[in-house]
mmCIF file of C-alpha atoms in Angstrom:
data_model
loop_
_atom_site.group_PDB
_atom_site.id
_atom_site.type_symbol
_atom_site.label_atom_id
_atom_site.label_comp_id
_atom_site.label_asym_id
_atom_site.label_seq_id
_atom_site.Cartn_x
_atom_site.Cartn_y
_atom_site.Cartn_z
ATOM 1 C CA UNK A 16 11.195 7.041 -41.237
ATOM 2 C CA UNK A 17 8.739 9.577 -40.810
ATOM 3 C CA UNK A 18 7.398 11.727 -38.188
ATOM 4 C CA UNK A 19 3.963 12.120 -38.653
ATOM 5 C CA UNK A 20 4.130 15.583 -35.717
ATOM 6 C CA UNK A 21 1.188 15.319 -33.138
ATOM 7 C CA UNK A 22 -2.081 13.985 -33.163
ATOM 8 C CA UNK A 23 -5.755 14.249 -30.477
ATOM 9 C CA UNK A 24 -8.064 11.824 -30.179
ATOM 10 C CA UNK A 25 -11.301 12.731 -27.769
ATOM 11 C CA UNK A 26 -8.509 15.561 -26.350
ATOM 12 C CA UNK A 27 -5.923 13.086 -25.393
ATOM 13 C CA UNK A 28 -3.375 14.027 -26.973
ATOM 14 C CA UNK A 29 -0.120 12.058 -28.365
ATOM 15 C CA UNK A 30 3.321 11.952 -30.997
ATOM 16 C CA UNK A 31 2.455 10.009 -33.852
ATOM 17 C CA UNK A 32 5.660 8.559 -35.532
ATOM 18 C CA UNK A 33 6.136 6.585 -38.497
ATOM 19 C CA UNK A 34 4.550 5.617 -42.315
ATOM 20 C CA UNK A 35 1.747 7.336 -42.777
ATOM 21 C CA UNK A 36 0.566 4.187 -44.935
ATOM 22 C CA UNK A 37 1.121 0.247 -43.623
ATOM 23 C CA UNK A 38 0.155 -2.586 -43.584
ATOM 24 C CA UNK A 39 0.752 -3.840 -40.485
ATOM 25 C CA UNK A 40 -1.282 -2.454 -37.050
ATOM 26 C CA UNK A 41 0.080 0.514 -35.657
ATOM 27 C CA UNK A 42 1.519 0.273 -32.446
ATOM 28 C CA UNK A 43 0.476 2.542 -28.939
ATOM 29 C CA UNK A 44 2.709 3.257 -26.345
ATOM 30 C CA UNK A 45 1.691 4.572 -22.689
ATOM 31 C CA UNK A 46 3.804 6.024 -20.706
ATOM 32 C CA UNK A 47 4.408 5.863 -16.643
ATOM 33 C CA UNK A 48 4.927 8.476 -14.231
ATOM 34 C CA UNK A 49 6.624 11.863 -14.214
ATOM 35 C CA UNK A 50 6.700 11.781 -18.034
ATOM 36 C CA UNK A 51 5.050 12.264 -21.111
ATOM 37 C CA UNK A 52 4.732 10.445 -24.390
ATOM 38 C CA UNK A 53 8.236 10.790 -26.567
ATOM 39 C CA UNK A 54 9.817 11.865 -23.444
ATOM 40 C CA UNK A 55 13.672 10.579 -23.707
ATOM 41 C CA UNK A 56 14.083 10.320 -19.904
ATOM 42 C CA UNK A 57 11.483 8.304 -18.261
ATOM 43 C CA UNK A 58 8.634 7.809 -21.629
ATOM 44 C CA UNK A 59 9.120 6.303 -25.011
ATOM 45 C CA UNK A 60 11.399 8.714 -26.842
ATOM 46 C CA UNK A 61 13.648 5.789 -27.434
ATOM 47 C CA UNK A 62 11.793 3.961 -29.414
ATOM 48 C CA UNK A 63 11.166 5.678 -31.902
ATOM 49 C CA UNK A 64 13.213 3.975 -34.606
ATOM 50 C CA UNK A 65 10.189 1.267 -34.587
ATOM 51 C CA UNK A 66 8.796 3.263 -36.651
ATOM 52 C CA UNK A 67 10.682 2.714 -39.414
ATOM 53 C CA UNK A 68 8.088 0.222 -40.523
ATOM 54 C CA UNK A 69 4.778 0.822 -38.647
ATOM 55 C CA UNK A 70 3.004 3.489 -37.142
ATOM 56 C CA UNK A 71 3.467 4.688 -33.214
ATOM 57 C CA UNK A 72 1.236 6.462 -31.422
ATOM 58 C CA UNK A 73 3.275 7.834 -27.896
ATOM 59 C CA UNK A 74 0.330 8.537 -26.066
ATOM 60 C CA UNK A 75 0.406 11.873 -23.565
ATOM 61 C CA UNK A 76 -1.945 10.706 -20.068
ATOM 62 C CA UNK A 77 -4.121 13.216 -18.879
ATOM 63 C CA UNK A 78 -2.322 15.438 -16.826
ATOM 64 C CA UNK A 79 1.398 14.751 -19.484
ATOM 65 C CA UNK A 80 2.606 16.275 -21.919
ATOM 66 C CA UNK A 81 0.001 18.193 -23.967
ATOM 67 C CA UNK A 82 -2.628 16.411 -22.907
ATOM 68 C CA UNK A 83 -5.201 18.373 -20.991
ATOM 69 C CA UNK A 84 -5.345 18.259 -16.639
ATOM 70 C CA UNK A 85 -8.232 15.686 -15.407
ATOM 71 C CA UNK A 86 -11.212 17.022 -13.121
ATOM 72 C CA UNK A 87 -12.206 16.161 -10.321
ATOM 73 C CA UNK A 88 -10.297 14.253 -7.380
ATOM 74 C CA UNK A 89 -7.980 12.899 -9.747
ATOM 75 C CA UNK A 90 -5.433 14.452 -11.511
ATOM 76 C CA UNK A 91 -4.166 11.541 -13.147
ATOM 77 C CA UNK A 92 -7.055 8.049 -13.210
ATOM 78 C CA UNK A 93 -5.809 4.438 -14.640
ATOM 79 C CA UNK A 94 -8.946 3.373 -15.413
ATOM 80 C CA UNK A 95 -10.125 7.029 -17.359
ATOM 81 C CA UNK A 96 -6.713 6.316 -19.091
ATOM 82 C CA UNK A 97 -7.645 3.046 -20.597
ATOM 83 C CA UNK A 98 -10.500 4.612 -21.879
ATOM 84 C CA UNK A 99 -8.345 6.902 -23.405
ATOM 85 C CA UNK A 100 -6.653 3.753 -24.855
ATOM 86 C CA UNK A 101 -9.639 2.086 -26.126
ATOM 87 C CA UNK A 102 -9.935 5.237 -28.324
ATOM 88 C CA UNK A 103 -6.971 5.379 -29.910
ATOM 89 C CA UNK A 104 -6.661 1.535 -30.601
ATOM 90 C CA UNK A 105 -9.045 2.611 -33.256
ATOM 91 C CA UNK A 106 -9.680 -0.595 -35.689
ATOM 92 C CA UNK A 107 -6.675 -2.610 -33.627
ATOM 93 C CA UNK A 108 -2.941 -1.979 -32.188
ATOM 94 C CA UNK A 109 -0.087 -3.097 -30.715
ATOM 95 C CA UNK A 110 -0.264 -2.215 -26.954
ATOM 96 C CA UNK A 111 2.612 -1.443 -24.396
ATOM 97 C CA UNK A 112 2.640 0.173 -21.309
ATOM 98 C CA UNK A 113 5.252 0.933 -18.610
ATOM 99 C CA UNK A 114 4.796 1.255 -14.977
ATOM 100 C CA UNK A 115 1.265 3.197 -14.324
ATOM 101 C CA UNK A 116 0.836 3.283 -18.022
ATOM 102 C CA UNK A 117 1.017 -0.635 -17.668
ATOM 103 C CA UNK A 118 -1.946 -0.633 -15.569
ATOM 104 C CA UNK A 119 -4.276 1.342 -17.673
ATOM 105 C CA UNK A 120 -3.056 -0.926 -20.828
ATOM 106 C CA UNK A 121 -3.988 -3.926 -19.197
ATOM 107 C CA UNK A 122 -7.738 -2.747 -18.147
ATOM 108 C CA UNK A 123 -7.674 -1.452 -21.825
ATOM 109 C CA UNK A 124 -7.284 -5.054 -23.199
ATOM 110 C CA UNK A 125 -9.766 -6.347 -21.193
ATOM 111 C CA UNK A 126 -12.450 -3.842 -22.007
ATOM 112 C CA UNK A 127 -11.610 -4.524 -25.495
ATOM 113 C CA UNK A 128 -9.351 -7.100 -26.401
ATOM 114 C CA UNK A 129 -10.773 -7.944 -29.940
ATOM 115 C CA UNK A 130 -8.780 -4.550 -30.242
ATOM 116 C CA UNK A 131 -5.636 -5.546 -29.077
ATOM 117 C CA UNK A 132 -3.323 -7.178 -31.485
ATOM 118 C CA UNK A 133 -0.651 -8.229 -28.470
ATOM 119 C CA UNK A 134 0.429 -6.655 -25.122
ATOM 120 C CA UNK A 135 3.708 -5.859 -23.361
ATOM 121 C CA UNK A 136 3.665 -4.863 -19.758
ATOM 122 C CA UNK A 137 6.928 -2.985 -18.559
ATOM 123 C CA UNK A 138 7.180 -3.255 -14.917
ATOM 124 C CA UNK A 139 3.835 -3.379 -13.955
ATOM 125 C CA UNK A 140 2.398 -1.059 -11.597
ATOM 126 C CA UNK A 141 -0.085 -3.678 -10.228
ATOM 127 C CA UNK A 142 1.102 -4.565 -6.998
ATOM 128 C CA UNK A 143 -1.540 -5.419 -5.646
ATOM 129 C CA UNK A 144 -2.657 -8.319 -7.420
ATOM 130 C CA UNK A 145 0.998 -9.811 -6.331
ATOM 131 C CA UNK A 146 0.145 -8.459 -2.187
ATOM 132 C CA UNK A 147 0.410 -11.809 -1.346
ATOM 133 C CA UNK A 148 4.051 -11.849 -1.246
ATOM 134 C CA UNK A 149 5.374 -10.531 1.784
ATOM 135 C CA UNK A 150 7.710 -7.636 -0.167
ATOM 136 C CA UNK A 151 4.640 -6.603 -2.167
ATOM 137 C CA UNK A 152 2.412 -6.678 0.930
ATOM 138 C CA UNK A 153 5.368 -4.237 2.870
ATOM 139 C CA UNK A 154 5.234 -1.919 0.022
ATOM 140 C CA UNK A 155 2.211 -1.818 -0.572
ATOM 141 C CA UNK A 156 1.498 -0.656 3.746
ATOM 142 C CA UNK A 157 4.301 2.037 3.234
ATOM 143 C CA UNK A 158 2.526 3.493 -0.372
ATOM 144 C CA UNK A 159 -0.940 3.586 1.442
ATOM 145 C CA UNK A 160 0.165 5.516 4.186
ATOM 146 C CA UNK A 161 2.810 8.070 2.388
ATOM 147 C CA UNK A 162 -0.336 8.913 0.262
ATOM 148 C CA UNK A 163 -2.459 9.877 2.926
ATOM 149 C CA UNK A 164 0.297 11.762 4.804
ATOM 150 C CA UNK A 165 1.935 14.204 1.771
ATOM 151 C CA UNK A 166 1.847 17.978 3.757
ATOM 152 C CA UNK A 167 -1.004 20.039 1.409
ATOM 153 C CA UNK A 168 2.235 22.965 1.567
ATOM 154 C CA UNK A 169 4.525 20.397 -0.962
ATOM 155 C CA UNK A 170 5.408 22.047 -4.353
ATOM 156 C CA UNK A 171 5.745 19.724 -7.490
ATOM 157 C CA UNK A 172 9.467 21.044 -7.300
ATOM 158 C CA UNK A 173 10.037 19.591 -3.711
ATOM 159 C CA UNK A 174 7.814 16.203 -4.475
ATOM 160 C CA UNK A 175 10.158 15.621 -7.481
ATOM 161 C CA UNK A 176 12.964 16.419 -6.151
ATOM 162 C CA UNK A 177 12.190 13.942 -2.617
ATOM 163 C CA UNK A 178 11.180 11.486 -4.795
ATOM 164 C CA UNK A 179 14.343 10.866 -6.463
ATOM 165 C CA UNK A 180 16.720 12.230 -3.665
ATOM 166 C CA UNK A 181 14.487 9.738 -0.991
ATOM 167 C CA UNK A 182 16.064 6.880 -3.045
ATOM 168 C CA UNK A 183 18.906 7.881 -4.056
ATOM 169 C CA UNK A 184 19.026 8.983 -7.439
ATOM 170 C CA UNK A 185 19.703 12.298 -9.029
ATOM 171 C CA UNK A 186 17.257 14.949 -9.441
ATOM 172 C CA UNK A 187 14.916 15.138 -12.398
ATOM 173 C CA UNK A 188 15.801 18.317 -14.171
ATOM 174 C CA UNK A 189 12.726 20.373 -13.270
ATOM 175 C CA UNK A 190 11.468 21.597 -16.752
ATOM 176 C CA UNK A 191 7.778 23.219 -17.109
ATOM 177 C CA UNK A 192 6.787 19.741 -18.416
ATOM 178 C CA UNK A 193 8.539 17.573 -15.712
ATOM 179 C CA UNK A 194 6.764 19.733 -12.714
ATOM 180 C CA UNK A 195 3.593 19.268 -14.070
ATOM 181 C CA UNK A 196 3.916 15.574 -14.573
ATOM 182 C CA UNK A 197 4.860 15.497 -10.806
ATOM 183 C CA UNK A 198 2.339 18.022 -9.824
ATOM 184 C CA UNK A 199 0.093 14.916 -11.309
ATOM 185 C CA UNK A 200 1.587 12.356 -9.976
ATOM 186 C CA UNK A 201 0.867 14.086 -6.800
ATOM 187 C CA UNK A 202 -3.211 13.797 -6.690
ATOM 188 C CA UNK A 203 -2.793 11.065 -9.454
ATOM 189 C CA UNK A 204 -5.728 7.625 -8.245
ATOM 190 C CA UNK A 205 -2.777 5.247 -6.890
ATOM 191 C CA UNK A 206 -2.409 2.628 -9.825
ATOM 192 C CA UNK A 207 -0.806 0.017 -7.459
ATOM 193 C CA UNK A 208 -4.179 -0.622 -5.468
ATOM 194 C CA UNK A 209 -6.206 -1.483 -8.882
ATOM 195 C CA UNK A 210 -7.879 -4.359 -8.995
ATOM 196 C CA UNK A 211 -6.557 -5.993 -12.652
ATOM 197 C CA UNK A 212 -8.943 -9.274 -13.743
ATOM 198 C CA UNK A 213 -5.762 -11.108 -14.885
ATOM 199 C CA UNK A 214 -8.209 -14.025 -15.903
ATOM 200 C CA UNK A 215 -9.333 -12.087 -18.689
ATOM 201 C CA UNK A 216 -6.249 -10.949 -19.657
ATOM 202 C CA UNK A 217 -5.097 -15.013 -19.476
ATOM 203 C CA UNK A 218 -7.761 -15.818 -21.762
ATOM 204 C CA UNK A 219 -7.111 -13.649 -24.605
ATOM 205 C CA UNK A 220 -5.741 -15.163 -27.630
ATOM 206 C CA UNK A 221 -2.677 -12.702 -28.283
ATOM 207 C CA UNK A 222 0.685 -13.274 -27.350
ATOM 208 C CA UNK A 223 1.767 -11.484 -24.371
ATOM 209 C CA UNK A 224 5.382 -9.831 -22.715
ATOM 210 C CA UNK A 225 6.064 -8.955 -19.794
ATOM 211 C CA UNK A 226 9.563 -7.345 -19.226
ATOM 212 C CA UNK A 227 11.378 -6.190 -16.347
ATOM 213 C CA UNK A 228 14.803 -4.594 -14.992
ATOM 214 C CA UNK A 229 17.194 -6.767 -13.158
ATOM 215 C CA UNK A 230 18.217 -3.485 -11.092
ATOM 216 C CA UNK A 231 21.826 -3.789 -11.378
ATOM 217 C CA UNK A 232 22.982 -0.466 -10.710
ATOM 218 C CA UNK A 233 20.595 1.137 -9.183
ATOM 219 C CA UNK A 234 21.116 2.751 -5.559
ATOM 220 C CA UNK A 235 19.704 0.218 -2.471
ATOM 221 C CA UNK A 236 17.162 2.276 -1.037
ATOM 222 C CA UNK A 237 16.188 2.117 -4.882
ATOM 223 C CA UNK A 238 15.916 -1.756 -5.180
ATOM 224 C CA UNK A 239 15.044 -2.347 -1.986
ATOM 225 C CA UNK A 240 11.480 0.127 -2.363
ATOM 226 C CA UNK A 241 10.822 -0.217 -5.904
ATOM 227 C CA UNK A 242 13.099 -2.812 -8.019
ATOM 228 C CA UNK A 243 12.374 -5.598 -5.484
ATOM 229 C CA UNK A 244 8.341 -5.611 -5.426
ATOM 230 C CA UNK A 245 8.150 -4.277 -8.925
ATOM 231 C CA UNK A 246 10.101 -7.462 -10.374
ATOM 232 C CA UNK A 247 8.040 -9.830 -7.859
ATOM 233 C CA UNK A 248 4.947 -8.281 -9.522
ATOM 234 C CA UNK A 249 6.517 -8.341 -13.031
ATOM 235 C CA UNK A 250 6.988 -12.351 -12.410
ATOM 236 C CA UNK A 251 3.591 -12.658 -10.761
ATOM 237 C CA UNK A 252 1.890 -11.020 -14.144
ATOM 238 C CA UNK A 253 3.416 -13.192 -16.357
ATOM 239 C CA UNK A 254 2.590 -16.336 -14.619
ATOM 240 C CA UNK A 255 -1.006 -15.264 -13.933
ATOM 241 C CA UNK A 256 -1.832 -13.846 -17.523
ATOM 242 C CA UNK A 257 0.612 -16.387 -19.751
ATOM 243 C CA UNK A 258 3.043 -14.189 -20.865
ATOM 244 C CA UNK A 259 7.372 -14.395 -21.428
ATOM 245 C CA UNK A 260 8.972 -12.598 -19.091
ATOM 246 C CA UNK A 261 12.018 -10.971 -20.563
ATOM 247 C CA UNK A 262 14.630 -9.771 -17.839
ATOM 248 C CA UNK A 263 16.980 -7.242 -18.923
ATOM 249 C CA UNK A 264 19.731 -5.286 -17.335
ATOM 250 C CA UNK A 265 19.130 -2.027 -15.191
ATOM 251 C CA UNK A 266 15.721 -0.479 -13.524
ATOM 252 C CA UNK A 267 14.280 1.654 -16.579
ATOM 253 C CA UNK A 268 14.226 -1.449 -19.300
ATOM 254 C CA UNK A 269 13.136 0.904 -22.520
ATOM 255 C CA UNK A 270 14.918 3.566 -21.907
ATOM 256 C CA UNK A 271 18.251 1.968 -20.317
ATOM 257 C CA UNK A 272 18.270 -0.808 -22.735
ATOM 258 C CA UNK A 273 16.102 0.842 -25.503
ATOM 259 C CA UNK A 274 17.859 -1.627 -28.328
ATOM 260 C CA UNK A 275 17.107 -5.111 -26.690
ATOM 261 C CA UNK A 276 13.271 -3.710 -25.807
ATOM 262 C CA UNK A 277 13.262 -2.913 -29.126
ATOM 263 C CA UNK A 278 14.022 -6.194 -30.782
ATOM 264 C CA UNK A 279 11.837 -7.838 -28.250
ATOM 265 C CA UNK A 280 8.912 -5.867 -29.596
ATOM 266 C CA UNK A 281 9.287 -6.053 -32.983
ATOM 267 C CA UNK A 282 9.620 -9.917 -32.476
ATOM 268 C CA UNK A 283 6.534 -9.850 -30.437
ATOM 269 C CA UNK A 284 4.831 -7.595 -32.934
ATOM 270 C CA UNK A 285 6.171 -9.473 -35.960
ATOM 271 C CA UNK A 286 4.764 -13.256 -34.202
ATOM 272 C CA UNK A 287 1.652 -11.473 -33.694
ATOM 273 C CA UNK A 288 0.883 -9.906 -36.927
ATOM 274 C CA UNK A 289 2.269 -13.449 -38.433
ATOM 275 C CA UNK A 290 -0.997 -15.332 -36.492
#
């Protein structure tokens, strides 16, 4: 395999890893929350032995990584990310994206889909096109009021450390890159009030995965705020847009279970390159 090093497309930058000939489409990754593109923790570090045969492009969001801070209200915006996304689909990829990354993927594909060579969602961050069941709707009353009440004195130190410690789970080691991922997340455009037109997303021709964690291990307060409407709105996606759902131990599918993601994208990528 080869790692290609780094590479900027309209200032977005990303890791670029694999042949730098194929002749299959490349394949783009976006990341979630609180991390950055080949980020081993919470991004897509762990897949990087896909590209042993085709080219990955671990996209950095605005506000990640090396990527460059957004202006304006936002620090972080789904839909100016799948802009981003458009661009580096270039003359058609692969597409996956986790969590808010998921989001901005999905409004990608339906800006553009004759770009879009197939589509996983991991864990969708679309909750509200799923608000209509009654865990979704609760979360979704508790997310729109925590985000108007967050003190203006909060660090990115104490907002990732509350975060984690609020559910539960251990502290994110606070690295220069970490703290500014959370001091984005912080005045990032919420990506679970997005309005998604799953219709379009239905209609497109290319086959489609979503996957999701069945949160075994992970603390209660855990499940019961994230795992529990994230998997209802996992199930509600892949209904709604005609997609597998693929259920696979833990909360944090691709990095957690990094070899069965894996082999259910290269079988997604290999059908789809096959058609």
């Amino acid at each position: 395999m080869l790692a290609i090093g780094r590479g900027t497309v309209d200032r977005v930058c990303s890791t670029i890893v694999g042949p730098a000939e194929s002749d299959v489409p490349p394949a783009v990754l976006v990341h979630g929350v609180l991390a950055w593109g080949d980020d081993e923790t919470y991004g897509f570090g762990r897949q990087r032995p896909l590209g042993a045969s085709r080219r990955l492009i671990l996209m950095d969001r605005r506000g990640h990584g090396d990527s460059p801070d957004l202006d304006g209200a936002h620090r972080a915006d789904y839909e100016v990310d799948a802009a981003d996304i458009v661009e580096l689909l270039g003359d058609g990829a692969h597409l996956v994206g986790h969590s808010y990354g998921a989001v901005a993927a999905m409004l990608a594909a339906v800006e553009r889909p004759d770009l879009v060579r197939s589509l996983c969602l991991i864990q969708p961050g679309c909750l509200k096109v799923a608000e209509s069941e009654p865990v979704v709707a609760e979360n979704l009353a508790r997310a729109r009021a925590s985000q108007v009440t967050l003190p203006p004195e909060l660090t990115a130190e104490d907002y990732l450390r509350l975060i984690t410690e609020s559910v539960g789970m251990p502290p994110a080691e606070p690295t220069p890159k970490r703290l500014r991922a959370a001091a984005t997340s912080m005045r990032e455009r919420p990506c679970w009030d997005a309005d998604i037109p799953l219709e379009s997303l239905a209609a497109a021709p290319w086959p489609k995965l979503v996957v999701v964690g069945d949160w075994a291990g992970a603390p209660d307060e855990y499940k019961r705020l994230a795992g529990d409407p994230l998997t209802v709105t996992a199930r509600v996606v892949a209904d709604r847009i005609g997609g597998e759902l693929l259920e696979v131990p833990g909360f944090y599918p691709h990095v957690q279970q990094p070899e069965r993601v894996n082999e259910a994208l290269e079988e997604l990528w290999s059908r789809a390159d096959a058609r």
